[in-house]
CSV table of C-alpha atoms in Angstrom, one decimal:
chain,number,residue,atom,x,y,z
A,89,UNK,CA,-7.7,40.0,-21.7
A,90,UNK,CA,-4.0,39.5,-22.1
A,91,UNK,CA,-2.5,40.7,-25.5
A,92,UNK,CA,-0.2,38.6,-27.5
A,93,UNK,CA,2.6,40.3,-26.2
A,94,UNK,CA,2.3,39.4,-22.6
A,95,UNK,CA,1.6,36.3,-23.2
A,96,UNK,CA,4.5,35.6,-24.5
A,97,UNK,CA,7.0,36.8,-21.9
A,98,UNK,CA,4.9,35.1,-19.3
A,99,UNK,CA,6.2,31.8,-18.2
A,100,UNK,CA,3.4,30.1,-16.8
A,101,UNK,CA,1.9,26.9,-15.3
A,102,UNK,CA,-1.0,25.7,-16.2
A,103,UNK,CA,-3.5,22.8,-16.2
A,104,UNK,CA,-4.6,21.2,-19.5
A,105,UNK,CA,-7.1,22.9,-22.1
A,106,UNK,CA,-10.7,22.1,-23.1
A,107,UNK,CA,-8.4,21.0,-26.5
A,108,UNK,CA,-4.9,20.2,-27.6
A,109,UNK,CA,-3.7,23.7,-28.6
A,110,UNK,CA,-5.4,25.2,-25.2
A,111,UNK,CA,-4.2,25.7,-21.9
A,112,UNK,CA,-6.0,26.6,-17.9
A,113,UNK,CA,-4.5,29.2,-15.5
A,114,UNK,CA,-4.9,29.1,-12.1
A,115,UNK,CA,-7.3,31.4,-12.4
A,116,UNK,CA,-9.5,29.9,-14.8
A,117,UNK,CA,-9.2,31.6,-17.9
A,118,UNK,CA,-8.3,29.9,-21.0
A,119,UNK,CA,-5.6,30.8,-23.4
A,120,UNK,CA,-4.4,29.3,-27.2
A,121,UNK,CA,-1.2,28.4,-27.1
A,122,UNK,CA,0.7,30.6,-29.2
A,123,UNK,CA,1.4,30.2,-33.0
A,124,UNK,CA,4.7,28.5,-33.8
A,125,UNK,CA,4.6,26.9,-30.3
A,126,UNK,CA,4.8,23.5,-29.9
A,127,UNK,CA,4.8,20.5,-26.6
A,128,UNK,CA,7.8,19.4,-25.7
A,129,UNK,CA,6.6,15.9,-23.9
A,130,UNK,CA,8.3,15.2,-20.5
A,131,UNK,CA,11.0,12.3,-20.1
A,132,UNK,CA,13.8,14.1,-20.7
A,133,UNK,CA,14.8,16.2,-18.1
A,134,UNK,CA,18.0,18.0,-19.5
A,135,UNK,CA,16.1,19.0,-22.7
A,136,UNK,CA,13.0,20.3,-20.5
A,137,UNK,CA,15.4,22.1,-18.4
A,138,UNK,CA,17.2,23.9,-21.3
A,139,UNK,CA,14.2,24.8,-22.8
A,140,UNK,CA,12.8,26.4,-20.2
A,141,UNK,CA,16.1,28.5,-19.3
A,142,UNK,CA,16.3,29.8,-23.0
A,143,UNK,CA,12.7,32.0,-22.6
A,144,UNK,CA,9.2,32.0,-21.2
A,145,UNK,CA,7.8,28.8,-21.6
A,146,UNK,CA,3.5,27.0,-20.4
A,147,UNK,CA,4.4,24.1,-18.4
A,148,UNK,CA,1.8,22.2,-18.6
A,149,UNK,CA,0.3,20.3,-15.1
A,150,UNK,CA,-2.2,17.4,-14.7
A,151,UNK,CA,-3.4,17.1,-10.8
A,152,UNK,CA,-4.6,13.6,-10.0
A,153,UNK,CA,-5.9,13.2,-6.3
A,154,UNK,CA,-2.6,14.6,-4.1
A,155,UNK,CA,-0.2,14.4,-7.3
A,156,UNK,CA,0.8,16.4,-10.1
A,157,UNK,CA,2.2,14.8,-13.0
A,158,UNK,CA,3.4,17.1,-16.1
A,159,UNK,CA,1.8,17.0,-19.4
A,160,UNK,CA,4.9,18.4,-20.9
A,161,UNK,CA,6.3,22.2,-21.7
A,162,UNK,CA,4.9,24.7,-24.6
A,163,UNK,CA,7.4,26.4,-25.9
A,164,UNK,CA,8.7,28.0,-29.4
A,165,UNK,CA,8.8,25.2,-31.8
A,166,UNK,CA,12.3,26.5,-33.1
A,167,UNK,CA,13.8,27.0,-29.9
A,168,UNK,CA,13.3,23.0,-28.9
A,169,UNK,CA,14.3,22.3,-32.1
A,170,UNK,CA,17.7,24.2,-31.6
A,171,UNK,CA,18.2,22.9,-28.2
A,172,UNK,CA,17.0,19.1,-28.9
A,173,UNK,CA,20.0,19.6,-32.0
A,174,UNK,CA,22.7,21.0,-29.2
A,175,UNK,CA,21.8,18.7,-27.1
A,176,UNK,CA,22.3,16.1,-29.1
A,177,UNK,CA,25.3,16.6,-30.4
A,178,UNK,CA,26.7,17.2,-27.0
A,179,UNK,CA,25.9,13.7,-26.2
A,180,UNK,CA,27.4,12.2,-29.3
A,181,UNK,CA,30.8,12.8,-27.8
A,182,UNK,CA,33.0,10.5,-25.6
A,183,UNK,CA,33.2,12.6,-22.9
A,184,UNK,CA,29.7,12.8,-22.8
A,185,UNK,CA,29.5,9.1,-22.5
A,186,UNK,CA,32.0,9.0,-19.9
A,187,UNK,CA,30.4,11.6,-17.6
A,188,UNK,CA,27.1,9.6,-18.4
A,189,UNK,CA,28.7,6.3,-17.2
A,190,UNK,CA,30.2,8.2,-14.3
A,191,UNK,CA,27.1,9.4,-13.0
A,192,UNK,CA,25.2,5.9,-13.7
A,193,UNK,CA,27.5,4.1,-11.5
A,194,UNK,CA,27.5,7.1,-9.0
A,195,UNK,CA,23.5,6.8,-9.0
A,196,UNK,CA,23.4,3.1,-8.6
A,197,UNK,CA,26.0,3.0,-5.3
A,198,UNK,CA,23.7,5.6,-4.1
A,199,UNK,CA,20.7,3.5,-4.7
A,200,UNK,CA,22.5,0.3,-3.4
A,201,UNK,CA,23.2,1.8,-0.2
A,202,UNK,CA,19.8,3.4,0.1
A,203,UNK,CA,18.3,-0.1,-0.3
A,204,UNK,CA,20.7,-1.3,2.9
A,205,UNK,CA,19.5,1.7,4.9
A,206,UNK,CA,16.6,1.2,4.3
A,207,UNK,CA,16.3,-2.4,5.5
A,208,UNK,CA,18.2,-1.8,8.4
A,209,UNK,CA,15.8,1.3,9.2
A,210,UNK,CA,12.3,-1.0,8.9
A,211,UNK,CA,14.1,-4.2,11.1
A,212,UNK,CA,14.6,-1.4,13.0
A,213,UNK,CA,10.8,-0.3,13.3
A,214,UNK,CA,10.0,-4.0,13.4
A,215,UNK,CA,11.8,-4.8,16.5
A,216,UNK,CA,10.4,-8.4,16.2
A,217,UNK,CA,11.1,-10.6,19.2
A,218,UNK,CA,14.4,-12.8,18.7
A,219,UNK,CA,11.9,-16.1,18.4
A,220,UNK,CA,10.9,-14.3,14.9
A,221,UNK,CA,13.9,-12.8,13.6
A,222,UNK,CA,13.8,-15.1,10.5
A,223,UNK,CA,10.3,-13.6,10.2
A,224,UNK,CA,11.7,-10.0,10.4
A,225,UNK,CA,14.1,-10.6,7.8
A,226,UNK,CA,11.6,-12.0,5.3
A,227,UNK,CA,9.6,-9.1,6.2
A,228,UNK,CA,12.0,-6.8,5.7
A,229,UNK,CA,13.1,-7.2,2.0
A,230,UNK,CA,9.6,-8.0,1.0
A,231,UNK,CA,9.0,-4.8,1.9
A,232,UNK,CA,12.4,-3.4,1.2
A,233,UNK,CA,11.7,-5.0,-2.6
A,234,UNK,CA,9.1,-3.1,-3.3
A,235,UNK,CA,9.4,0.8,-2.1
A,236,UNK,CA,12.8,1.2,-2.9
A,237,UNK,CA,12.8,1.2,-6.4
A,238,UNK,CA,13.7,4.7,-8.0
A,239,UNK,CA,10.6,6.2,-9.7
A,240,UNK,CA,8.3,3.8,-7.4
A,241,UNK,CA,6.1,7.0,-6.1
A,242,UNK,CA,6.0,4.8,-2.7
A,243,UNK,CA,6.5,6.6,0.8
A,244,UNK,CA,10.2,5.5,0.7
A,245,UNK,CA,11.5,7.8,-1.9
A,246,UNK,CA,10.3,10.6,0.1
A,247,UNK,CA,12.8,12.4,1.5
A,248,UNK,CA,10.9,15.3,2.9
A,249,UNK,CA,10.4,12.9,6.1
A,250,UNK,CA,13.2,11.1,7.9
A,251,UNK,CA,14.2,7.7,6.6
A,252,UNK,CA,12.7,6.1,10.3
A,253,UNK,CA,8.9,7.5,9.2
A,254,UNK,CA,9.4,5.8,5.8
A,255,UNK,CA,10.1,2.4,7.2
A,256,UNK,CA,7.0,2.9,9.4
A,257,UNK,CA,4.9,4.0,7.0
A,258,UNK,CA,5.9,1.3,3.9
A,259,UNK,CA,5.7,-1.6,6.6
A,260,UNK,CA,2.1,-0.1,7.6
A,261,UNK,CA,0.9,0.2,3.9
A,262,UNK,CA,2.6,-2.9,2.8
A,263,UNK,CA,0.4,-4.9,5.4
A,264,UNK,CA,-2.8,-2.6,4.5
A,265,UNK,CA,-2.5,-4.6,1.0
A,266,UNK,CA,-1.1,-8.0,2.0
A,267,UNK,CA,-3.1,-8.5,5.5
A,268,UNK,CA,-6.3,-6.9,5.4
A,269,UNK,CA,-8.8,-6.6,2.7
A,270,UNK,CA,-8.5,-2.8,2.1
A,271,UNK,CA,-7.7,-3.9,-1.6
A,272,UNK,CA,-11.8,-5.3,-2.3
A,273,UNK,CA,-13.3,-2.6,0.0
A,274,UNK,CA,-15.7,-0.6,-1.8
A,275,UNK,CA,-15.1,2.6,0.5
A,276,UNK,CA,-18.0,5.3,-0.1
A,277,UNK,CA,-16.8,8.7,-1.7
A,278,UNK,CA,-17.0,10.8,1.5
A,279,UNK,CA,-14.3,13.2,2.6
A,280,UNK,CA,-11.9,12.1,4.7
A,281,UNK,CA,-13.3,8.0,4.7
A,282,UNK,CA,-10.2,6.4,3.5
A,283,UNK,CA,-8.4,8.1,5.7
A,284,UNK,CA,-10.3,7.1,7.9
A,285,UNK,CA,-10.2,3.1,7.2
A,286,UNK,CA,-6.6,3.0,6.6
A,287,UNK,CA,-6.2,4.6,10.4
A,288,UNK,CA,-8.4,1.9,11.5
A,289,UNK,CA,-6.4,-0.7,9.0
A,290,UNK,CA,-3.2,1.0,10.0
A,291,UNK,CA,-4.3,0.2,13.7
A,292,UNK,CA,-5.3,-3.2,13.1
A,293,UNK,CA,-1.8,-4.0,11.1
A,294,UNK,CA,0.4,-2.2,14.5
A,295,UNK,CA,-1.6,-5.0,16.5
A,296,UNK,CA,-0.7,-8.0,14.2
A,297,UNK,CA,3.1,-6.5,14.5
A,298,UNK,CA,3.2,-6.3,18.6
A,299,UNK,CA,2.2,-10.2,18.4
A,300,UNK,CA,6.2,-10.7,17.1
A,301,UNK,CA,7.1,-7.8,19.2
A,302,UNK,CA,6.5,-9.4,21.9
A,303,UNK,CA,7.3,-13.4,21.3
A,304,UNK,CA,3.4,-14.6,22.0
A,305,UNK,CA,3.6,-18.3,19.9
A,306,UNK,CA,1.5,-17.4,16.6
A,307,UNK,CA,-0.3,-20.4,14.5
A,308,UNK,CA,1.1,-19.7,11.5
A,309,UNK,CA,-1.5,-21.1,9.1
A,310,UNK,CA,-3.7,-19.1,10.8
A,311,UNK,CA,-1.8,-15.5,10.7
A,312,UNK,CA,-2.2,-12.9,7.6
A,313,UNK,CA,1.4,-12.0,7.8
A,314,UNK,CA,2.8,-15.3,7.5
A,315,UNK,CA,0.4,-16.2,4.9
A,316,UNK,CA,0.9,-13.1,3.0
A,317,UNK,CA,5.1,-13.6,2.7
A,318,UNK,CA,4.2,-17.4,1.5
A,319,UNK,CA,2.8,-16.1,-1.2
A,320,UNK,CA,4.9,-13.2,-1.5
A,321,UNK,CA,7.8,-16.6,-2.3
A,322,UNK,CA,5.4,-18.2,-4.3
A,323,UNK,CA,5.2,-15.4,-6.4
A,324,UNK,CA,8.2,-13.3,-6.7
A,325,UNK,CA,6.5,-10.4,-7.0
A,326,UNK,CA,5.8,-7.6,-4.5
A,327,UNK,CA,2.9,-6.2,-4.0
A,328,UNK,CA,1.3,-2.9,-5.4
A,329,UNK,CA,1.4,-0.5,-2.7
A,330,UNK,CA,-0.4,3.3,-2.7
């Protein structure tokens, strides 16, 4: 058993207790959180960081399928206190403000060309014959509309693959929701069986895409992507995608 001094000059990450004031390690073991210790939720990412750099700190981690979403960071209540106070009257200053403003307009160029690329890289993976290049279009920023978003979680804010992948993969998942019926499948809690229906969706969706590859005449009352981007104009919205 760890004594109270170890544990606090560990910094550690760990998974939520059996209660609010206990914590998981990786190992299994559980541990109180110290006295005089409190959460600091997550959302603001400066204050988190600052925290953390001033002494050990629990950063605590929630796993949900494949992701990891944080709970928030244990730490000494009179250290977040201190920092949340510096912090704060840092950004009550105009130069604060006018770096802040700086870097909003800097993010949002960023994001505005990344939204271009984007398109261009998924009419790209398209490659719709010229008979359906209004189709490709409309296609396109439906798509485009709803994995580009900053915070989105969708496959196009990954940037651990190259941009081409992500246009392949968002077209692919957006016509997995649209076009098929994944959404009302009730698919049995095997290992590996949704992967294994969205390769056979995914499959199904590449088919429906070398149709307008290729220029074949397409009843359009009758096809799932031309229904699913009438409604998509009906309703404004995009569609959830996972």
């Amino acid at each position: 058993m760890l004594n109270s001094v170890a544990m606090l000059s560990q910094t550690r990450i760990v998974a939520p207790g059996p209660d609010e004031r206990s914590v998981r390690t990786a190992d299994g073991q559980i541990l109180q959180v110290p006295e005089g210790w409190a959460l600091l939720p997550p959302g603001d990412a400066t204050l988190t960081r600052r925290v953390k750099a001033a002494g050990p700190t629990w950063t605590v981690q929630k796993k949900m399928g494949r992701r990891t979403f944080s709970q928030g960071v244990f730490a000494p209540a009179n250290r977040i206190q201190s920092v949340r106070a510096e912090l704060e009257t840092e950004r009550s200053t105009d130069s604060y403000a006018k770096r802040r403003a700086a870097q909003v307009a800097r993010r949002e160029r960023k994001q505005t060309d990344y939204i271009k690329d984007f398109q261009r890289a998924v009419l790209t993976f398209l490659d719709f014959s010229a008979v359906y290049a209004d189709l490709a279009e409309r296609l396109a920023a439906a798509v485009t509309l709803h994995s580009t978003p900053v915070g989105s979680g969708t496959v196009a804010r990954t940037e651990r693959i190259p941009i081409e992948r992500r246009a392949d993969s968002a077209v692919i998942a957006w016509l997995r929701h649209r076009t098929t019926a994944y959404d009302d499948l009730k698919i049995a809690r095997v290992r590996g069986k949704r992967r294994q229906v969205r390769r056979q969706l995914a499959e199904q969706s590449r088919r429906l895409l070398e149709t307008y590859r290729t220029g074949r005449a397409v009843e359009a009352a009758q096809c799932p992507l031309q229904r699913a981007l009438a409604e998509v104009s009906r309703s404004g919205t995009p569609a959830p995608q996972t």
